[in-house]
Amino acid sequence: GGNSLIATQVAARLGAALDTQVPVRLLFEAATVSVLAARIQEQAGSGGRVALVPQQRPTRTLPSGEVVGAAPLSLAQQRMWFLNRFDQDSAAYNLPMAIRLSGALDVEALRAAVTDLVARHEVLRTMYPETEAGPVQLVLPVGDAVPRLEVRSVAAGDVVPAVAGLASAGFDVTAEVPLRVALFRVHDAVDATTGEAVVDVEPAAGEFVLAMVVHHIAGDGLSVGPLTRDLMIAYAARTAGEAPGWAALPVQYADYSIWQRELLGDEADPESIAAAQLAYWQSALAGVPDQLDLPTDRPRPAVQSFAGGRVEVAIDAETHAGLVRVAQQQGATLFMVVHSALAVLLSRLSGSDDITIGTPVAGRGEQALDDLIGMFVNTLVFRTQLDRGESFTGLLGRQREADIAAFAHADVPFERLVEVLNPARSTARHPLFQVGLTFQNLAASVLELPDLTVSGVDFDAEISQFDLNLLLGDSYDTAGAPNGVAGYLTYATALFDRATVEGFAKRFVGLLREIVAAPETAVGDLEILAPVER
């Protein structure tokens, strides 16, 4: 019962402890502790690991004469940088988050905590100017980089639009730090005479929403945990009149970006990791279709807009337990079962037997990255070639091998893959795949603050990076029993009506129930129509 993130972390930690390289595939091949120990013992002490430690950084001299660090961008950052240069107004790669704070809030302590956070994580005070040698990471002094914490008064019914408005504004990563912060003071009424908000007599008591937006060049989904945790730790310390007492981070993001390039090596070197992984992807994705033609409500526009909607998806506990059972029987993960089922649905909807689905991988195997904010995620392209006479379990067995191989070649960045494969380019669609699948393997966190009740704020940013993007998270009860899978399906509003996507979601949940009931059924015979539709 694990996932790809845990497998990657286990492999990296074993490798560090035993001075060897442990491939992720080994955890699937040796699925018990005893067998894994025996396999690893054969290669312990063989070396070959590139340790992630603080790096010697390149420098550049500012017009003022000050010498500052100028590390290269990481490979994932390079893609974000080029996308930002292409369209600085786009919010497609903004990472928004919002926290509701109810009680006696110390606004000045919160301002100090934001400064502490930016001081702790260099990536939050980094700009990415273009130089003669290309873009570089320019880490600013704390005093020049802390965003101003604006306090705005909003009506209770306007909180979500206010957060969405903050999230929808673009960044220019070459000229500003990729972090934006606002504090919304929530009020319930407006004075009929003056039109002004009616607020409490005591200005610091009441309900607030703290909203933050990080550009993806500086953060990913797993960055939300350390970001909110460190901010709250700093706030608690500042309300007590103290500086936060956290331990120093073992590395900063710039150290990672330099280390990553050393790890992958030169593509021109056939012995390098980069060369080997590119060769794998050139073979695995040879001849993939340029576009998946799903039944849309409107023709595809000439330019992808990223405007999106979302439809909730809920898989009940009984079906969840059945999916886990199918996964265990086939030596697969829950992700692999859901991925295979989604490929079946897309094949049946489109009439194509060659399906590509994109999925993010965390890229955080090294222990030094656990508490670091930064852009580590990469996108993998999973290809499924279906035979409609094959049983679902047969498909799952093949897909298991393909997924493991993909995870084993997850270091070459997606943008480099697109350059090498060179598919037919179009501004109308995402390259190599148009449907995404994300399993949210985010650990639940509980935040406690003095004199405050803390909760999350759910809002729809109305963005879809792909034609369809399925985001799911599985939950379990205290005994570890499956408790259901929930999430949502985002969709490009330029292509689909909401009712159409609701139909897709309903068919997907029904297909999962069909698979649980009879996993040996041929994939072409699995039912996706309701009796009334027939």
Coordinates of C-alpha atoms in Angstrom, one line a residue, residues 54-497:
P54 CA 25.2 22.9 -0.4
Q55 CA 26.9 23.7 -3.7
Q56 CA 29.5 26.2 -4.9
R57 CA 27.3 28.8 -6.7
P58 CA 28.2 30.9 -9.8
T59 CA 28.1 34.7 -9.1
R60 CA 27.3 37.9 -11.0
T61 CA 28.0 41.5 -10.2
L62 CA 25.1 43.9 -10.0
P63 CA 25.3 47.5 -11.3
S64 CA 25.7 48.6 -7.7
G65 CA 28.9 46.5 -7.6
E66 CA 27.4 43.9 -5.2
V67 CA 28.3 40.3 -6.0
V68 CA 25.4 37.9 -5.8
G69 CA 24.7 34.3 -6.5
A70 CA 23.5 33.5 -10.0
A71 CA 22.7 29.8 -10.1
P72 CA 21.2 28.2 -13.2
L73 CA 17.5 27.4 -13.3
S74 CA 16.5 23.9 -12.6
L75 CA 15.2 21.9 -15.5
A76 CA 11.6 22.3 -14.4
Q77 CA 12.1 26.0 -13.8
Q78 CA 13.3 26.4 -17.4
R79 CA 9.9 25.4 -18.7
M80 CA 8.1 27.7 -16.3
W81 CA 10.4 30.6 -17.3
F82 CA 9.7 30.2 -21.0
L83 CA 6.0 29.8 -20.4
N84 CA 6.0 33.0 -18.3
R85 CA 7.9 34.9 -21.0
F86 CA 5.4 33.8 -23.6
D87 CA 2.4 35.0 -21.5
Q88 CA 3.0 37.0 -18.3
D89 CA -0.7 37.6 -17.8
S90 CA -1.6 33.9 -17.6
A91 CA -2.5 32.5 -14.2
A92 CA -2.3 28.9 -15.5
Y93 CA 0.8 28.3 -13.5
N94 CA -0.1 30.1 -10.3
L95 CA -0.3 28.1 -7.1
P96 CA -2.9 29.7 -4.9
M97 CA -3.7 28.8 -1.3
A98 CA -6.0 30.3 1.4
I99 CA -6.3 29.9 5.1
R100 CA -9.2 31.0 7.3
L101 CA -8.1 32.5 10.6
S102 CA -10.9 33.1 13.2
G103 CA -10.2 34.9 16.5
A104 CA -7.7 37.5 17.8
L105 CA -5.2 37.9 15.0
D106 CA -1.9 39.8 15.5
V107 CA -1.4 41.4 12.1
E108 CA 2.1 42.8 12.9
A109 CA 3.2 39.3 14.1
L110 CA 1.8 37.9 10.8
R111 CA 3.8 40.5 8.8
A112 CA 7.0 39.5 10.7
A113 CA 6.2 35.8 10.0
V114 CA 6.0 36.5 6.3
T115 CA 9.4 38.1 6.5
D116 CA 10.7 35.0 8.4
L117 CA 9.3 32.7 5.8
V118 CA 10.9 34.6 2.9
A119 CA 14.2 34.7 4.8
R120 CA 14.1 30.9 5.4
H121 CA 13.3 29.9 1.8
E122 CA 15.6 31.6 -0.8
V123 CA 13.3 30.5 -3.6
L124 CA 10.6 32.9 -2.4
R125 CA 13.0 35.9 -2.8
T126 CA 14.4 34.9 -6.2
M127 CA 14.0 36.6 -9.5
Y128 CA 14.9 35.1 -12.8
P129 CA 16.4 37.8 -15.1
E130 CA 17.7 37.0 -18.6
T131 CA 21.4 37.3 -19.1
E132 CA 23.8 36.8 -22.0
A133 CA 24.1 33.2 -20.8
G134 CA 20.3 32.7 -20.4
P135 CA 18.1 33.1 -17.3
V136 CA 19.6 32.8 -13.9
Q137 CA 18.4 32.6 -10.3
L138 CA 19.0 36.0 -8.6
V139 CA 18.5 35.6 -4.9
L140 CA 17.5 39.0 -3.3
P141 CA 18.3 40.2 0.2
V142 CA 15.4 39.8 2.5
G143 CA 14.8 43.5 2.8
D144 CA 14.3 43.8 -0.9
A145 CA 12.0 40.9 -1.4
V146 CA 9.3 40.6 1.2
P147 CA 5.9 41.3 -0.4
R148 CA 3.8 43.8 1.3
L149 CA 1.0 42.2 3.3
E150 CA -2.1 44.2 2.3
V151 CA -5.1 44.1 4.6
R152 CA -8.4 44.4 2.7
S153 CA -11.9 44.4 4.1
V154 CA -14.3 42.1 2.2
A155 CA -17.9 40.9 2.7
A156 CA -18.3 37.3 3.7
G157 CA -19.9 36.5 0.4
D158 CA -17.0 38.0 -1.5
V159 CA -14.1 36.1 0.0
V160 CA -13.9 33.4 -2.7
P161 CA -14.0 36.0 -5.6
A162 CA -11.4 38.1 -3.7
V163 CA -9.0 35.1 -3.4
A164 CA -9.7 34.1 -7.0
G165 CA -8.9 37.6 -8.1
L166 CA -5.5 37.5 -6.3
A167 CA -4.8 34.1 -7.8
S168 CA -5.7 35.2 -11.3
A169 CA -3.1 38.0 -11.6
G170 CA 0.0 37.1 -13.6
F171 CA 3.7 37.4 -12.6
D172 CA 6.7 38.7 -14.4
V173 CA 9.3 36.4 -13.0
T174 CA 12.2 38.3 -14.5
A175 CA 11.4 41.4 -12.5
E176 CA 9.5 40.5 -9.4
V177 CA 9.6 37.8 -6.7
P178 CA 7.1 35.0 -7.4
L179 CA 5.1 35.4 -4.2
R180 CA 2.0 37.5 -3.5
V181 CA 0.3 37.8 -0.1
A182 CA -3.0 39.4 1.0
L183 CA -5.0 39.4 4.3
F184 CA -8.8 39.7 3.9
R185 CA -10.7 41.0 6.9
V186 CA -14.2 39.4 6.6
H187 CA -17.3 41.5 7.6
D188 CA -20.9 40.6 7.4
A189 CA -22.6 43.9 6.8
V190 CA -22.4 47.2 5.0
D191 CA -23.6 50.5 6.5
A192 CA -26.6 51.5 4.4
T193 CA -25.8 55.2 4.7
T194 CA -22.0 55.3 4.1
G195 CA -21.7 52.0 2.1
E196 CA -18.7 51.1 4.3
A197 CA -18.1 47.8 6.0
V198 CA -19.4 47.3 9.6
V199 CA -16.6 45.8 11.6
D200 CA -15.9 44.9 15.2
V201 CA -14.9 47.6 17.7
E202 CA -11.7 45.7 18.4
P203 CA -9.8 45.8 15.1
A204 CA -7.8 42.6 15.5
A205 CA -10.7 40.3 16.5
G206 CA -12.9 38.6 14.0
E207 CA -12.5 36.4 10.9
F208 CA -9.7 36.7 8.4
V209 CA -8.6 34.9 5.3
L210 CA -4.9 34.8 4.5
A211 CA -4.3 34.3 0.8
M212 CA -1.0 33.5 -0.9
V213 CA -0.1 32.9 -4.5
V214 CA 3.3 31.4 -5.6
H215 CA 4.2 31.1 -9.2
H216 CA 5.1 27.5 -10.2
I217 CA 8.7 28.5 -10.9
A218 CA 9.1 28.7 -7.2
G219 CA 6.7 26.1 -5.8
D220 CA 4.7 22.9 -6.4
G221 CA 1.8 21.1 -4.7
L222 CA 4.0 19.6 -2.0
S223 CA 5.4 23.0 -1.2
V224 CA 2.1 24.0 0.3
G225 CA 2.9 21.9 3.4
P226 CA 6.2 23.4 4.4
L227 CA 5.0 26.9 3.4
T228 CA 2.0 26.9 5.6
R229 CA 3.7 25.1 8.4
D230 CA 6.7 27.4 8.5
L231 CA 4.5 30.5 8.3
M232 CA 2.4 29.3 11.2
I233 CA 5.5 28.4 13.3
A234 CA 6.9 31.8 12.7
Y235 CA 3.6 33.5 13.6
A236 CA 3.4 31.6 16.9
A237 CA 6.9 32.6 17.7
R238 CA 6.4 36.3 16.8
T239 CA 3.2 36.5 18.9
A240 CA 5.4 35.4 21.9
G241 CA 7.9 38.1 21.0
E242 CA 10.5 35.6 19.8
A243 CA 12.2 34.6 16.5
P244 CA 11.2 31.2 15.2
G245 CA 13.5 28.5 16.5
W246 CA 13.5 26.2 13.5
A247 CA 16.6 24.3 12.4
A248 CA 18.4 25.6 9.3
L249 CA 17.5 23.9 6.0
P250 CA 20.1 21.5 4.8
V251 CA 20.1 22.9 1.3
Q252 CA 18.4 25.7 -0.6
Y253 CA 16.7 25.4 -4.0
A254 CA 19.6 26.9 -5.9
D255 CA 21.8 24.1 -4.5
Y256 CA 19.3 21.6 -5.8
S257 CA 19.3 23.1 -9.3
I258 CA 23.1 22.8 -9.5
W259 CA 23.1 19.3 -8.1
Q260 CA 20.4 18.2 -10.6
R261 CA 22.5 19.1 -13.6
E262 CA 25.5 17.2 -12.2
L263 CA 23.3 14.2 -11.5
L264 CA 21.8 14.0 -15.0
G265 CA 25.0 14.7 -16.8
D266 CA 25.5 15.7 -20.4
E267 CA 23.0 14.4 -23.0
A268 CA 25.9 14.0 -25.4
D269 CA 27.5 11.5 -23.1
P270 CA 25.9 8.1 -23.8
E271 CA 26.8 6.9 -20.3
S272 CA 24.9 9.8 -18.6
I273 CA 21.5 9.4 -17.0
A274 CA 20.1 12.1 -19.3
A275 CA 21.1 10.2 -22.4
A276 CA 19.7 6.9 -21.1
Q277 CA 16.4 8.4 -20.1
L278 CA 15.9 10.3 -23.3
A279 CA 16.5 7.1 -25.3
Y280 CA 13.9 5.3 -23.3
W281 CA 11.3 8.0 -23.9
Q282 CA 12.1 8.2 -27.6
S283 CA 11.3 4.5 -27.8
A284 CA 8.3 4.5 -25.5
L285 CA 6.5 7.4 -27.2
A286 CA 7.5 6.8 -30.8
G287 CA 4.5 7.5 -33.1
V288 CA 2.0 8.6 -30.4
P289 CA -1.0 10.5 -31.8
D290 CA -0.7 14.3 -31.8
Q291 CA -4.2 14.7 -30.4
L292 CA -6.9 12.8 -28.6
D293 CA -10.3 13.6 -30.2
L294 CA -12.9 13.4 -27.4
P295 CA -16.6 14.2 -28.1
T296 CA -16.4 18.0 -27.6
D297 CA -19.3 20.4 -27.6
R298 CA -17.4 23.0 -29.7
P299 CA -14.6 23.0 -32.2
R300 CA -11.1 23.4 -30.7
P301 CA -10.1 27.1 -30.8
A302 CA -6.9 28.1 -32.5
V303 CA -5.3 29.1 -29.2
Q304 CA -5.7 27.3 -25.9
S305 CA -7.2 29.7 -23.3
F306 CA -6.8 27.7 -20.0
A307 CA -10.2 28.9 -18.9
G308 CA -11.8 26.0 -17.0
G309 CA -14.5 24.7 -14.9
R310 CA -14.7 21.7 -12.6
V311 CA -17.0 18.8 -11.7
E312 CA -16.8 16.9 -8.4
V313 CA -16.0 13.2 -8.5
A314 CA -16.8 10.9 -5.6
I315 CA -15.9 7.1 -5.4
D316 CA -17.6 5.4 -2.5
A317 CA -15.8 3.4 0.1
E318 CA -17.0 0.0 -1.2
T319 CA -15.7 0.7 -4.7
H320 CA -12.5 2.1 -3.2
A321 CA -12.0 -1.1 -1.3
G322 CA -12.6 -3.2 -4.4
L323 CA -10.1 -1.2 -6.4
V324 CA -7.5 -1.7 -3.7
R325 CA -8.3 -5.4 -3.8
V326 CA -7.8 -5.5 -7.6
A327 CA -4.5 -3.6 -7.2
Q328 CA -3.2 -6.0 -4.5
Q329 CA -4.1 -9.1 -6.5
Q330 CA -2.2 -7.8 -9.5
G331 CA 0.8 -6.4 -7.5
A332 CA -0.1 -2.9 -8.6
T333 CA -0.8 0.4 -6.9
L334 CA -4.2 2.1 -6.7
F335 CA -2.9 4.7 -9.1
M336 CA -2.1 2.1 -11.7
V337 CA -5.7 0.7 -11.5
V338 CA -7.3 4.1 -11.8
H339 CA -4.9 5.1 -14.6
S340 CA -5.8 1.9 -16.6
A341 CA -9.5 2.5 -16.0
L342 CA -9.2 6.1 -17.2
A343 CA -7.4 4.9 -20.3
V344 CA -10.2 2.5 -21.0
L345 CA -12.8 5.3 -20.7
L346 CA -10.9 7.7 -23.0
S347 CA -10.5 4.9 -25.5
R348 CA -14.2 4.2 -25.5
L349 CA -15.1 7.9 -25.7
S350 CA -12.7 8.7 -28.5
G351 CA -12.5 5.5 -30.6
S352 CA -8.7 5.5 -30.3
D353 CA -6.7 2.6 -29.0
D354 CA -3.5 4.6 -28.4
I355 CA -4.0 6.8 -25.3
T356 CA -1.6 9.2 -23.6
I357 CA -2.2 10.6 -20.2
G358 CA 0.1 13.1 -18.4
T359 CA 0.7 12.8 -14.6
P360 CA 2.9 14.8 -12.3
V361 CA 5.7 13.1 -10.2
A362 CA 6.9 14.8 -7.0
G363 CA 10.7 14.6 -7.7
R364 CA 11.4 14.8 -4.0
G365 CA 13.2 11.5 -3.3
E366 CA 16.1 13.1 -1.4
Q367 CA 15.5 13.6 2.3
A368 CA 17.1 17.1 2.1
L369 CA 14.1 18.2 0.0
D370 CA 11.4 17.2 2.5
D371 CA 10.9 20.6 4.1
L372 CA 11.9 22.8 1.1
I373 CA 9.6 25.0 -0.9
G374 CA 10.4 24.8 -4.6
M375 CA 9.5 23.5 -8.1
F376 CA 10.5 19.8 -8.1
V377 CA 7.6 18.3 -9.9
N378 CA 8.0 16.8 -13.4
T379 CA 5.4 15.6 -15.8
L380 CA 5.4 12.0 -17.2
V381 CA 3.6 10.8 -20.2
F382 CA 1.9 7.4 -19.8
R383 CA 1.1 5.6 -23.0
T384 CA -1.6 2.9 -23.1
Q385 CA -2.1 0.8 -26.2
L386 CA -5.4 -1.1 -25.8
D387 CA -6.6 -4.4 -27.2
R388 CA -10.4 -4.4 -26.7
G389 CA -10.5 -8.2 -26.4
E390 CA -7.9 -8.2 -23.6
S391 CA -9.2 -8.5 -20.0
F392 CA -8.8 -5.5 -17.7
T393 CA -6.4 -7.5 -15.5
G394 CA -4.4 -8.3 -18.6
L395 CA -4.3 -4.6 -19.4
L396 CA -3.4 -3.7 -15.8
G397 CA -0.5 -6.2 -15.9
R398 CA 0.9 -4.5 -19.0
Q399 CA 0.2 -1.0 -17.7
R400 CA 1.9 -1.9 -14.4
E401 CA 5.2 -2.6 -16.3
A402 CA 4.8 0.6 -18.4
D403 CA 4.1 2.7 -15.3
I404 CA 7.1 1.3 -13.4
A405 CA 9.4 2.0 -16.4
A406 CA 8.1 5.5 -16.7
F407 CA 8.7 6.2 -13.0
A408 CA 12.2 4.8 -13.4
H409 CA 12.9 7.5 -16.1
A410 CA 11.3 10.4 -14.4
D411 CA 14.3 12.8 -14.2
V412 CA 14.4 14.2 -17.8
P413 CA 12.1 17.2 -17.8
F414 CA 8.9 17.2 -19.8
E415 CA 9.9 20.2 -21.8
R416 CA 13.1 18.6 -22.9
L417 CA 11.2 15.5 -24.0
V418 CA 8.9 17.7 -26.2
E419 CA 12.0 19.2 -27.8
V420 CA 13.5 15.9 -28.6
L421 CA 10.4 14.1 -29.7
N422 CA 9.3 17.2 -31.7
P423 CA 5.6 16.4 -32.1
A424 CA 3.5 18.6 -34.4
R425 CA 3.3 21.9 -32.5
S426 CA 0.0 23.7 -32.1
T427 CA -1.1 26.7 -29.9
A428 CA -4.5 24.9 -29.7
R429 CA -3.5 22.0 -27.5
H430 CA -1.0 20.7 -25.0
P431 CA 1.8 18.7 -26.6
L432 CA 2.0 14.8 -26.3
F433 CA -1.2 14.6 -24.1
Q434 CA -4.4 16.5 -23.6
V435 CA -5.7 14.6 -20.5
G436 CA -4.1 14.7 -17.1
L437 CA -4.3 12.5 -14.0
T438 CA -3.1 13.5 -10.6
F439 CA -3.2 11.5 -7.4
Q440 CA -2.9 13.9 -4.5
N441 CA -0.5 12.1 -2.1
L442 CA -0.5 15.1 0.3
A443 CA -0.3 14.2 4.0
A444 CA -3.0 15.9 6.0
S445 CA -1.7 18.6 8.3
V446 CA -3.3 20.2 11.4
L447 CA -2.4 23.8 12.2
E448 CA -2.9 25.2 15.7
L449 CA -2.3 28.8 16.6
P450 CA -2.7 30.7 19.9
D451 CA -6.1 32.4 20.1
L452 CA -7.0 31.4 16.5
T453 CA -9.0 28.7 14.8
V454 CA -7.4 27.7 11.5
S455 CA -9.2 26.1 8.5
G456 CA -8.9 25.9 4.8
V457 CA -10.8 27.8 2.1
D458 CA -11.9 25.9 -0.9
F459 CA -12.2 27.9 -4.2
D460 CA -12.2 27.2 -7.9
A461 CA -9.5 29.1 -9.8
E462 CA -11.5 28.4 -13.0
I463 CA -8.4 27.1 -14.8
S464 CA -7.8 23.8 -16.6
Q465 CA -4.3 23.3 -17.9
F466 CA -5.5 20.5 -20.2
D467 CA -8.7 19.5 -22.1
L468 CA -9.5 17.3 -19.0
N469 CA -7.6 16.9 -15.8
L470 CA -8.7 14.4 -13.2
L471 CA -7.4 15.1 -9.6
L472 CA -8.1 12.6 -6.9
G473 CA -7.2 11.8 -3.4
D474 CA -7.7 8.6 -1.4
S475 CA -8.6 8.5 2.3
Y476 CA -8.6 5.8 4.9
D477 CA -10.2 5.4 8.4
T478 CA -8.2 5.0 11.6
A479 CA -7.9 1.3 11.1
G480 CA -6.5 1.8 7.5
A481 CA -9.6 0.6 5.7
P482 CA -10.5 2.4 2.4
N483 CA -12.8 5.4 3.1
G484 CA -13.4 6.5 -0.5
V485 CA -11.7 8.5 -3.2
A486 CA -12.8 12.1 -3.9
G487 CA -11.7 14.9 -6.1
Y488 CA -12.7 16.7 -9.3
L489 CA -12.4 16.8 -13.0
T490 CA -11.4 20.1 -14.5
Y491 CA -12.3 20.8 -18.1
A492 CA -11.6 23.4 -20.8
T493 CA -14.7 25.5 -21.1
A494 CA -13.8 26.4 -24.7
L495 CA -14.4 22.7 -25.6
F496 CA -16.9 21.3 -23.1
D497 CA -20.2 22.1 -21.5

